[in-house]
Tab-separated table of C-alpha atoms and ligand atoms in Angstrom:
chain	number	residue	atom	x	y	z
A	62	VAL	CA	7.804	-29.588	22.655
A	63	PHE	CA	6.424	-31.550	20.375
A	64	SER	CA	5.447	-35.244	20.027
A	65	LEU	CA	7.259	-37.309	17.267
A	66	VAL	CA	4.622	-37.702	14.390
A	67	PHE	CA	6.795	-40.348	12.484
A	68	SER	CA	7.681	-43.160	13.414
A	69	GLN	CA	11.669	-44.230	12.367
A	70	ASN	CA	10.537	-46.056	9.799
A	71	HIS	CA	8.143	-43.292	9.067
A	72	GLN	CA	4.786	-44.228	9.655
A	73	MET	CA	2.573	-42.636	10.939
A	74	GLU	CA	2.647	-42.949	14.208
A	75	PRO	CA	-1.745	-41.573	15.348
A	76	CYS	CA	-1.170	-42.514	18.869
A	77	GLU	CA	1.809	-40.203	19.538
A	78	LEU	CA	0.281	-37.349	17.683
A	79	SER	CA	-0.179	-33.820	19.894
A	80	ALA	CA	-3.541	-33.267	20.652
A	81	ASN	CA	-2.898	-30.210	18.265
A	82	THR	CA	-2.654	-32.121	15.248
A	83	VAL	CA	-4.817	-34.110	12.814
A	84	ILE	CA	-4.297	-35.927	10.094
A	85	ALA	CA	-7.535	-37.279	8.761
A	86	HIS	CA	-6.336	-40.008	6.166
A	87	PRO	CA	-2.705	-41.406	7.682
A	88	ARG	CA	-1.677	-43.650	5.239
A	89	ALA	CA	-2.857	-41.798	2.729
A	90	LEU	CA	0.089	-38.966	3.862
A	91	THR	CA	2.299	-41.854	4.373
A	92	ASP	CA	2.410	-42.296	0.749
A	93	LYS	CA	2.948	-39.237	-0.070
A	94	ILE	CA	5.549	-38.502	1.635
A	95	THR	CA	7.341	-41.751	0.203
A	96	LEU	CA	6.616	-40.498	-2.921
A	97	ILE	CA	7.791	-37.220	-2.331
A	98	ARG	CA	10.692	-38.452	-0.536
A	99	ASP	CA	12.077	-40.991	-3.187
A	100	ALA	CA	12.022	-37.792	-5.913
A	101	GLY	CA	14.451	-35.902	-3.740
A	102	PRO	CA	14.757	-32.344	-3.044
A	103	SER	CA	15.594	-30.654	-5.718
A	104	LYS	CA	12.019	-31.396	-7.404
A	105	PHE	CA	11.028	-29.721	-3.931
A	106	GLN	CA	9.409	-26.552	-3.422
A	107	VAL	CA	7.411	-24.768	-0.184
A	108	ILE	CA	4.858	-22.300	-0.852
A	109	ALA	CA	3.073	-20.085	2.263
A	110	ASP	CA	0.853	-18.202	3.059
A	111	PHE	CA	1.964	-15.377	5.357
A	112	ASP	CA	-1.111	-13.841	7.882
A	113	ALA	CA	-1.705	-16.598	10.437
A	114	THR	CA	0.140	-19.134	8.943
A	115	LEU	CA	4.111	-18.157	8.914
A	116	THR	CA	2.232	-15.699	11.628
A	117	ARG	CA	1.202	-16.561	15.197
A	118	TYR	CA	-2.463	-15.864	15.066
A	119	ARG	CA	-2.784	-14.037	18.350
A	120	VAL	CA	0.302	-12.377	20.789
A	121	ASN	CA	-0.602	-12.248	24.310
A	122	GLY	CA	-4.264	-13.311	23.569
A	123	LEU	CA	-4.889	-10.703	21.210
A	124	ARG	CA	-5.509	-10.830	17.377
A	125	ARG	CA	-2.867	-10.687	15.494
A	126	GLN	CA	-1.912	-7.808	12.943
A	127	THR	CA	-1.371	-8.371	9.039
A	128	SER	CA	0.848	-6.802	6.775
A	129	HIS	CA	-1.731	-3.736	5.862
A	130	GLY	CA	-3.158	-4.045	10.069
A	131	LEU	CA	-0.480	-2.667	11.229
A	132	LEU	CA	1.182	-0.039	8.799
A	133	GLN	CA	1.074	3.289	10.604
A	134	GLN	CA	1.904	6.009	8.107
A	135	GLY	CA	3.044	8.510	10.552
A	136	ASN	CA	0.022	9.683	9.151
A	137	ALA	CA	-3.471	10.381	11.327
A	138	TYR	CA	-5.676	11.369	8.963
A	139	TYR	CA	-4.799	8.607	6.337
A	140	ASP	CA	-4.781	5.893	8.770
A	141	ALA	CA	-8.095	6.925	9.857
A	142	LYS	CA	-9.308	6.830	6.151
A	143	ARG	CA	-8.256	2.905	5.708
A	144	GLN	CA	-9.206	2.126	9.206
A	145	ALA	CA	-12.187	2.899	7.216
A	146	LEU	CA	-11.896	1.391	4.371
A	147	TYR	CA	-11.665	-2.038	6.261
A	148	ASP	CA	-14.779	-1.975	8.370
A	149	HIS	CA	-16.756	-1.009	5.301
A	150	TYR	CA	-14.315	-3.964	3.350
A	151	HIS	CA	-13.785	-6.799	5.027
A	152	PRO	CA	-17.183	-7.612	6.265
A	153	LEU	CA	-17.968	-7.813	2.901
A	154	GLU	CA	-14.793	-10.132	2.320
A	155	ILE	CA	-16.136	-12.790	4.795
A	156	SER	CA	-19.555	-11.966	3.791
A	157	PRO	CA	-20.367	-15.179	2.565
A	158	VAL	CA	-23.458	-14.688	0.535
A	159	ILE	CA	-22.180	-12.149	-2.166
A	160	PRO	CA	-21.384	-13.644	-4.809
A	161	ILE	CA	-17.647	-14.442	-6.151
A	162	ASP	CA	-17.754	-11.773	-8.907
A	163	GLU	CA	-19.782	-9.155	-7.184
A	164	LYS	CA	-17.519	-10.002	-4.256
A	165	THR	CA	-13.831	-10.200	-7.186
A	166	LYS	CA	-14.747	-6.624	-7.901
A	167	LEU	CA	-15.475	-5.132	-4.077
A	168	MET	CA	-12.181	-6.723	-3.242
A	169	GLU	CA	-10.404	-4.509	-6.240
A	170	GLU	CA	-12.019	-1.649	-5.424
A	171	TRP	CA	-10.772	-2.100	-1.354
A	172	TRP	CA	-7.074	-2.595	-2.848
A	173	SER	CA	-7.255	0.175	-5.179
A	174	LYS	CA	-8.144	2.345	-2.267
A	175	THR	CA	-5.763	0.907	0.263
A	176	HIS	CA	-3.149	1.941	-2.319
A	177	GLU	CA	-3.838	4.954	-3.159
A	178	LEU	CA	-4.822	6.415	0.360
A	179	LEU	CA	-0.901	4.474	1.067
A	180	ILE	CA	0.566	6.594	-1.742
A	181	GLU	CA	-1.520	10.049	-1.019
A	182	GLY	CA	-0.717	9.861	2.366
A	183	GLY	CA	2.987	9.801	1.910
A	184	LEU	CA	3.835	6.428	3.064
A	185	THR	CA	8.460	6.361	3.815
A	186	TYR	CA	9.830	3.321	3.652
A	187	ASP	CA	11.060	4.735	7.422
A	188	ALA	CA	7.421	4.472	8.376
A	189	ILE	CA	6.484	0.010	7.460
A	190	LYS	CA	10.287	0.115	9.165
A	191	LYS	CA	8.689	2.233	12.646
A	192	SER	CA	5.436	0.379	12.149
A	193	VAL	CA	6.630	-3.355	12.108
A	194	ALA	CA	9.026	-2.479	14.783
A	195	ASN	CA	6.518	-0.873	17.096
A	196	SER	CA	3.799	-4.250	15.941
A	197	SER	CA	2.478	-7.079	17.725
A	198	ILE	CA	3.339	-9.710	14.293
A	199	ALA	CA	5.391	-13.113	15.870
A	200	PHE	CA	6.096	-15.243	13.569
A	201	ARG	CA	5.286	-18.896	15.453
A	202	GLU	CA	8.186	-20.281	16.695
A	203	GLY	CA	10.544	-22.685	14.624
A	204	VAL	CA	9.670	-20.508	11.095
A	205	THR	CA	13.884	-19.798	11.334
A	206	GLU	CA	14.428	-23.034	11.798
A	207	LEU	CA	11.822	-24.266	9.241
A	208	PHE	CA	13.897	-21.729	6.582
A	209	GLU	CA	17.347	-22.538	7.688
A	210	PHE	CA	16.845	-27.106	6.876
A	211	LEU	CA	14.948	-25.962	3.390
A	212	GLU	CA	18.159	-23.399	2.806
A	213	LYS	CA	20.907	-26.467	3.842
A	214	LYS	CA	18.583	-28.605	1.213
A	215	GLU	CA	18.559	-25.312	-1.512
A	216	ILE	CA	14.776	-25.966	-1.052
A	217	PRO	CA	12.922	-23.132	-2.624
A	218	VAL	CA	10.088	-21.355	-0.110
A	219	LEU	CA	7.529	-18.652	-2.205
A	220	ILE	CA	5.631	-16.598	0.666
A	221	PHE	CA	2.338	-16.062	-0.666
A	222	SER	CA	0.411	-13.485	0.223
A	223	ALA	CA	-2.367	-9.907	-1.144
A	224	GLY	CA	-0.532	-7.689	1.793
A	225	LEU	CA	2.293	-6.139	0.986
A	226	ALA	CA	5.429	-7.249	0.155
A	227	ASP	CA	7.865	-4.576	1.416
A	228	VAL	CA	5.948	-4.739	4.514
A	229	ILE	CA	6.150	-9.030	5.029
A	230	GLU	CA	10.382	-8.179	3.861
A	231	GLU	CA	10.484	-6.012	6.893
A	232	VAL	CA	8.668	-8.301	8.865
A	233	LEU	CA	10.532	-10.973	8.417
A	234	ARG	CA	14.045	-8.449	8.465
A	235	GLN	CA	12.809	-7.547	12.324
A	236	ASN	CA	11.346	-11.035	13.402
A	237	LEU	CA	14.047	-13.112	12.226
A	238	ASP	CA	17.746	-14.034	13.244
A	239	ARG	CA	18.670	-13.719	9.396
A	240	THR	CA	17.578	-13.055	5.783
A	241	PHE	CA	17.496	-16.357	3.320
A	242	LYS	CA	18.111	-16.213	-0.277
A	243	ASN	CA	15.971	-19.962	-0.537
A	244	VAL	CA	12.893	-16.997	0.576
A	245	LYS	CA	11.218	-14.963	-1.766
A	246	ILE	CA	7.656	-12.775	-1.228
A	247	VAL	CA	5.202	-13.011	-4.581
A	248	SER	CA	3.291	-10.420	-3.461
A	249	ASN	CA	2.120	-6.021	-3.652
A	250	ARG	CA	5.847	-4.229	-4.199
A	251	MET	CA	5.755	-0.243	-3.951
A	252	VAL	CA	8.145	1.448	-5.684
A	253	PHE	CA	9.383	5.130	-3.374
A	254	ASN	CA	11.047	7.413	-5.241
A	255	ASP	CA	14.314	9.755	-4.234
A	256	ASP	CA	13.262	10.732	-1.044
A	257	GLY	CA	12.514	7.945	0.656
A	258	GLN	CA	8.443	7.737	-0.248
A	259	LEU	CA	5.995	5.633	-2.147
A	260	VAL	CA	5.155	6.833	-5.367
A	261	SER	CA	3.101	3.264	-6.746
A	262	PHE	CA	3.017	-0.019	-7.097
A	263	LYS	CA	5.162	-2.562	-9.558
A	264	GLY	CA	2.956	-4.595	-12.357
A	265	ASN	CA	-1.055	-6.177	-11.235
A	266	LEU	CA	-2.639	-6.098	-7.613
A	267	ILE	CA	-3.117	-9.297	-5.811
A	268	HIS	CA	-6.208	-9.201	-3.846
A	269	VAL	CA	-7.546	-12.672	-1.537
A	270	LEU	CA	-9.670	-13.236	-4.549
A	271	ASN	CA	-7.167	-13.645	-7.336
A	272	LYS	CA	-4.435	-14.352	-5.183
A	273	ASN	CA	-5.107	-17.912	-6.602
A	274	GLU	CA	-5.858	-16.881	-9.933
A	275	HIS	CA	-2.296	-15.879	-10.026
A	276	ALA	CA	-0.436	-17.790	-8.311
A	277	LEU	CA	2.517	-19.276	-9.986
A	278	ASP	CA	2.291	-19.762	-13.547
A	279	MET	CA	5.308	-21.480	-14.154
A	280	ALA	CA	5.917	-21.587	-17.406
A	281	ALA	CA	8.093	-17.588	-17.949
A	282	PRO	CA	10.031	-16.886	-15.070
A	283	LEU	CA	7.098	-14.344	-12.120
A	284	HIS	CA	8.207	-11.312	-13.081
A	285	ASP	CA	7.703	-10.686	-16.346
A	286	ARG	CA	4.741	-12.983	-16.401
A	287	LEU	CA	2.513	-11.960	-13.885
A	288	GLY	CA	4.131	-7.895	-13.599
A	289	VAL	CA	5.178	-8.904	-9.896
A	290	ASP	CA	9.057	-7.677	-8.814
A	291	ILE	CA	10.408	-11.287	-6.308
A	292	GLY	CA	13.303	-10.408	-5.650
A	293	GLU	CA	17.098	-11.123	-8.186
A	294	GLU	CA	15.562	-13.041	-11.402
A	295	ASP	CA	17.837	-16.576	-10.516
A	296	GLU	CA	17.864	-19.763	-12.036
A	297	GLU	CA	15.567	-20.779	-9.180
A	298	ASN	CA	12.920	-18.913	-11.393
A	299	VAL	CA	12.543	-20.941	-14.240
A	300	ASN	CA	13.455	-24.103	-12.409
A	301	MET	CA	10.341	-23.749	-9.737
A	302	LYS	CA	7.962	-25.369	-12.345
A	303	GLU	CA	10.249	-28.467	-12.209
A	304	ARG	CA	9.624	-28.892	-8.063
A	305	ARG	CA	6.275	-30.883	-9.132
A	306	ASN	CA	6.495	-32.036	-5.250
A	307	VAL	CA	5.187	-29.273	-3.038
A	308	LEU	CA	4.687	-28.677	0.404
A	309	LEU	CA	1.521	-25.712	0.869
A	310	MET	CA	0.935	-24.217	4.153
A	311	GLY	CA	-1.868	-22.288	4.581
A	312	ASP	CA	-4.940	-20.753	7.607
A	313	HIS	CA	-8.042	-20.564	4.700
A	314	LEU	CA	-9.272	-23.657	2.432
A	315	GLY	CA	-9.104	-20.679	0.367
A	316	ASP	CA	-5.121	-21.141	0.287
A	317	LEU	CA	-4.846	-25.131	-0.898
A	318	ARG	CA	-5.832	-23.100	-4.135
A	319	MET	CA	-1.673	-21.187	-3.834
A	320	SER	CA	-0.518	-24.147	-6.329
A	321	ASP	CA	-3.063	-24.134	-8.828
A	322	GLY	CA	-0.652	-22.285	-11.056
A	323	LEU	CA	1.563	-25.666	-11.121
A	324	ASP	CA	1.400	-29.069	-12.230
A	325	TYR	CA	1.815	-30.555	-9.209
A	326	GLU	CA	2.848	-33.966	-9.042
A	327	THR	CA	2.275	-35.056	-5.498
A	328	ARG	CA	1.379	-32.449	-2.504
A	329	ILE	CA	1.268	-32.240	1.340
A	330	SER	CA	-1.021	-29.332	2.671
A	331	ILE	CA	-0.466	-27.921	5.404
A	332	GLY	CA	-3.673	-26.236	7.265
A	333	PHE	CA	-3.508	-23.803	10.624
A	334	LEU	CA	-7.151	-23.521	11.635
A	335	ASN	CA	-6.379	-21.064	14.623
A	336	ASP	CA	-10.955	-20.119	14.857
A	337	ASN	CA	-14.148	-21.532	15.008
A	338	ILE	CA	-12.510	-24.982	15.489
A	339	GLU	CA	-15.975	-26.237	16.716
A	340	LYS	CA	-17.490	-25.151	13.050
A	341	SER	CA	-14.324	-25.478	10.536
A	342	LEU	CA	-12.501	-28.965	11.461
A	343	GLU	CA	-14.562	-31.498	9.746
A	344	SER	CA	-13.553	-29.692	6.148
A	345	TYR	CA	-10.234	-29.289	6.889
A	346	ARG	CA	-9.040	-32.135	8.325
A	347	GLU	CA	-10.835	-33.710	5.339
A	348	SER	CA	-9.298	-30.750	2.631
A	349	PHE	CA	-5.497	-30.674	4.631
A	350	ASP	CA	-3.359	-33.948	5.045
A	351	LEU	CA	-1.888	-32.359	8.590
A	352	VAL	CA	-3.905	-30.019	10.632
A	353	TYR	CA	-2.735	-27.560	13.517
A	354	LEU	CA	-5.165	-26.790	16.334
A	355	ASN	CA	-4.543	-23.777	18.571
A	356	ASP	CA	-1.859	-21.244	16.575
A	357	ALA	CA	-0.149	-24.125	17.693
A	358	PRO	CA	3.921	-23.544	16.582
A	359	MET	CA	6.275	-24.634	13.750
A	360	TRP	CA	7.529	-27.398	14.838
A	361	GLY	CA	5.267	-30.240	12.831
A	362	ALA	CA	6.221	-29.142	9.223
A	363	LEU	CA	9.979	-28.593	9.783
A	364	GLU	CA	9.356	-32.304	11.726
A	365	LEU	CA	7.917	-33.812	8.308
A	366	VAL	CA	10.197	-31.997	6.172
A	367	SER	CA	13.056	-33.324	7.746
A	368	ARG	CA	11.421	-36.670	7.387
A	369	LEU	CA	11.387	-36.273	3.816
A	370	PHE	CA	15.213	-34.833	3.530
A	371	SER	CA	17.053	-36.349	6.408
A	372	THR	CA	20.820	-37.112	5.882
A	373	GLU	CA	20.174	-39.524	6.913
A	374	ALA	CA	17.199	-41.519	5.125
B	587	LIG	P1	-3.830	-12.333	3.234
B	587	LIG	O1	-2.662	-12.004	4.293
B	587	LIG	O2	-4.800	-13.483	3.365
B	587	LIG	O3	-2.877	-12.833	1.172
B	587	LIG	O4	-5.042	-11.525	2.689
B	587	LIG	C1	-4.269	-10.409	2.572
B	587	LIG	C2	-5.248	-9.857	3.974
B	587	LIG	O5	-5.130	-8.574	4.165
B	587	LIG	C3	-6.999	-9.307	3.775
B	587	LIG	O6	-7.460	-10.701	4.350
B	587	LIG	C4	-7.818	-8.519	3.742
B	587	LIG	C5	-6.551	-7.373	5.142
B	587	LIG	N1	-6.409	-5.992	4.435
B	587	LIG	C6	-6.110	-6.013	5.175
B	587	LIG	O7	-6.069	-6.099	6.502
B	587	LIG	N2	-6.781	-3.893	5.428
B	587	LIG	C7	-6.776	-3.399	3.564
B	587	LIG	O8	-6.317	-2.510	3.849
B	587	LIG	C8	-6.350	-4.143	2.748
B	587	LIG	C9	-6.297	-3.921	1.643
B	587	LIG	C10	-6.985	-5.565	2.602
C-alpha cells in the first residue's frame, strides 16, 4: 500500500507523501501535470532507463544484476574474460576524475571488447534464455500495471539502455506476464546465424556515455537514424516526435539527458535514488521532479500517469 501523492483535484498533498517520495517543487510539478493532462495522451510518451530503473537495485539484499552482468555464455573462459574487463573498466566508468573524452574512449574500448568476446565465445540465444532464468534480476513491483495502463492509452514506452537489447527482451518475456506492443527497446541488438549463434551486433555501439547522444533523434524513424533496430517500424516511430510531453525515468542524473533528442514541451522526470542517499539526495531532488528512495516500487509512477490520463479526468 502506498500513500496518495495527489488529491482528487490534482493538487499535491505533501503531507500524504510516503517517506520514500521526495518532491522539491510541488507547485512546478502540479503545473506540469496540468499542461500534460490538457494536451492528452496522444502527445505523451514515456522514456525509461532499464537497469535499476525498471528493475530493482537490490534483490534479497544483494545488488541487482544488469543485462550484461547476468549473462553466462556457457563458457567459463569467456565469462571470466568479460568479468576481468568489468573489474578493469567499471572503476574507470564511475571515476569522477577522468575527463569525459578520455572516458568515452575507454567506454568504447570496453563495450567493443565485450561484444567481441560474446561473438568469439559463440554466445547462443539459448544461453541468454538460461542466463535470464537463472538470474536474480527482478522488475520493480507495478511495472506490469504501468505498462498495461500505458498500453490501454496507446502511449509508447521507450526503454533506453547501454546494455543488451536481446537480454532485456528476454528479461521482459520471462518476468512480465505478457508482452506489450507499446514497449520498444533501444539498446545493442544482436544478430544470430541460423544455428542460433551470435555473429555480430546491429548498427552503432551504444555505451553509457554516448547513450544520450543517440537519444531520440525523432526526425527520422529510429532504426534509420541510429542504425539500431527497435522492432517493427510502424506509424508510432514516426509519430514519436509529435509526442512532445514526456515522462522520463532514470536512476542516474545522466539519464535526464535521455530526452535530449526530443524537442519536448513538458517533461516530468522521476529519479530512483537507490544508493548513497545522503550524499546524492540534494542533487537528485533539484534535478528530478520526483525522487523515489530505497528501491521504491513503480506505484508512484502508475499513480502519476493515472492522474494524468484517468478516464474521469
Ligand atoms: P545502462 O543499463 O545504465 O544503460 O548501462 C549499462 C551498464 O552495463 C553500465 O553501467 C556498465 C555495465 N556493463 C557491464 O556490466 N558489463 C559489460 O561488459 C559492459 C560493456 C557494461
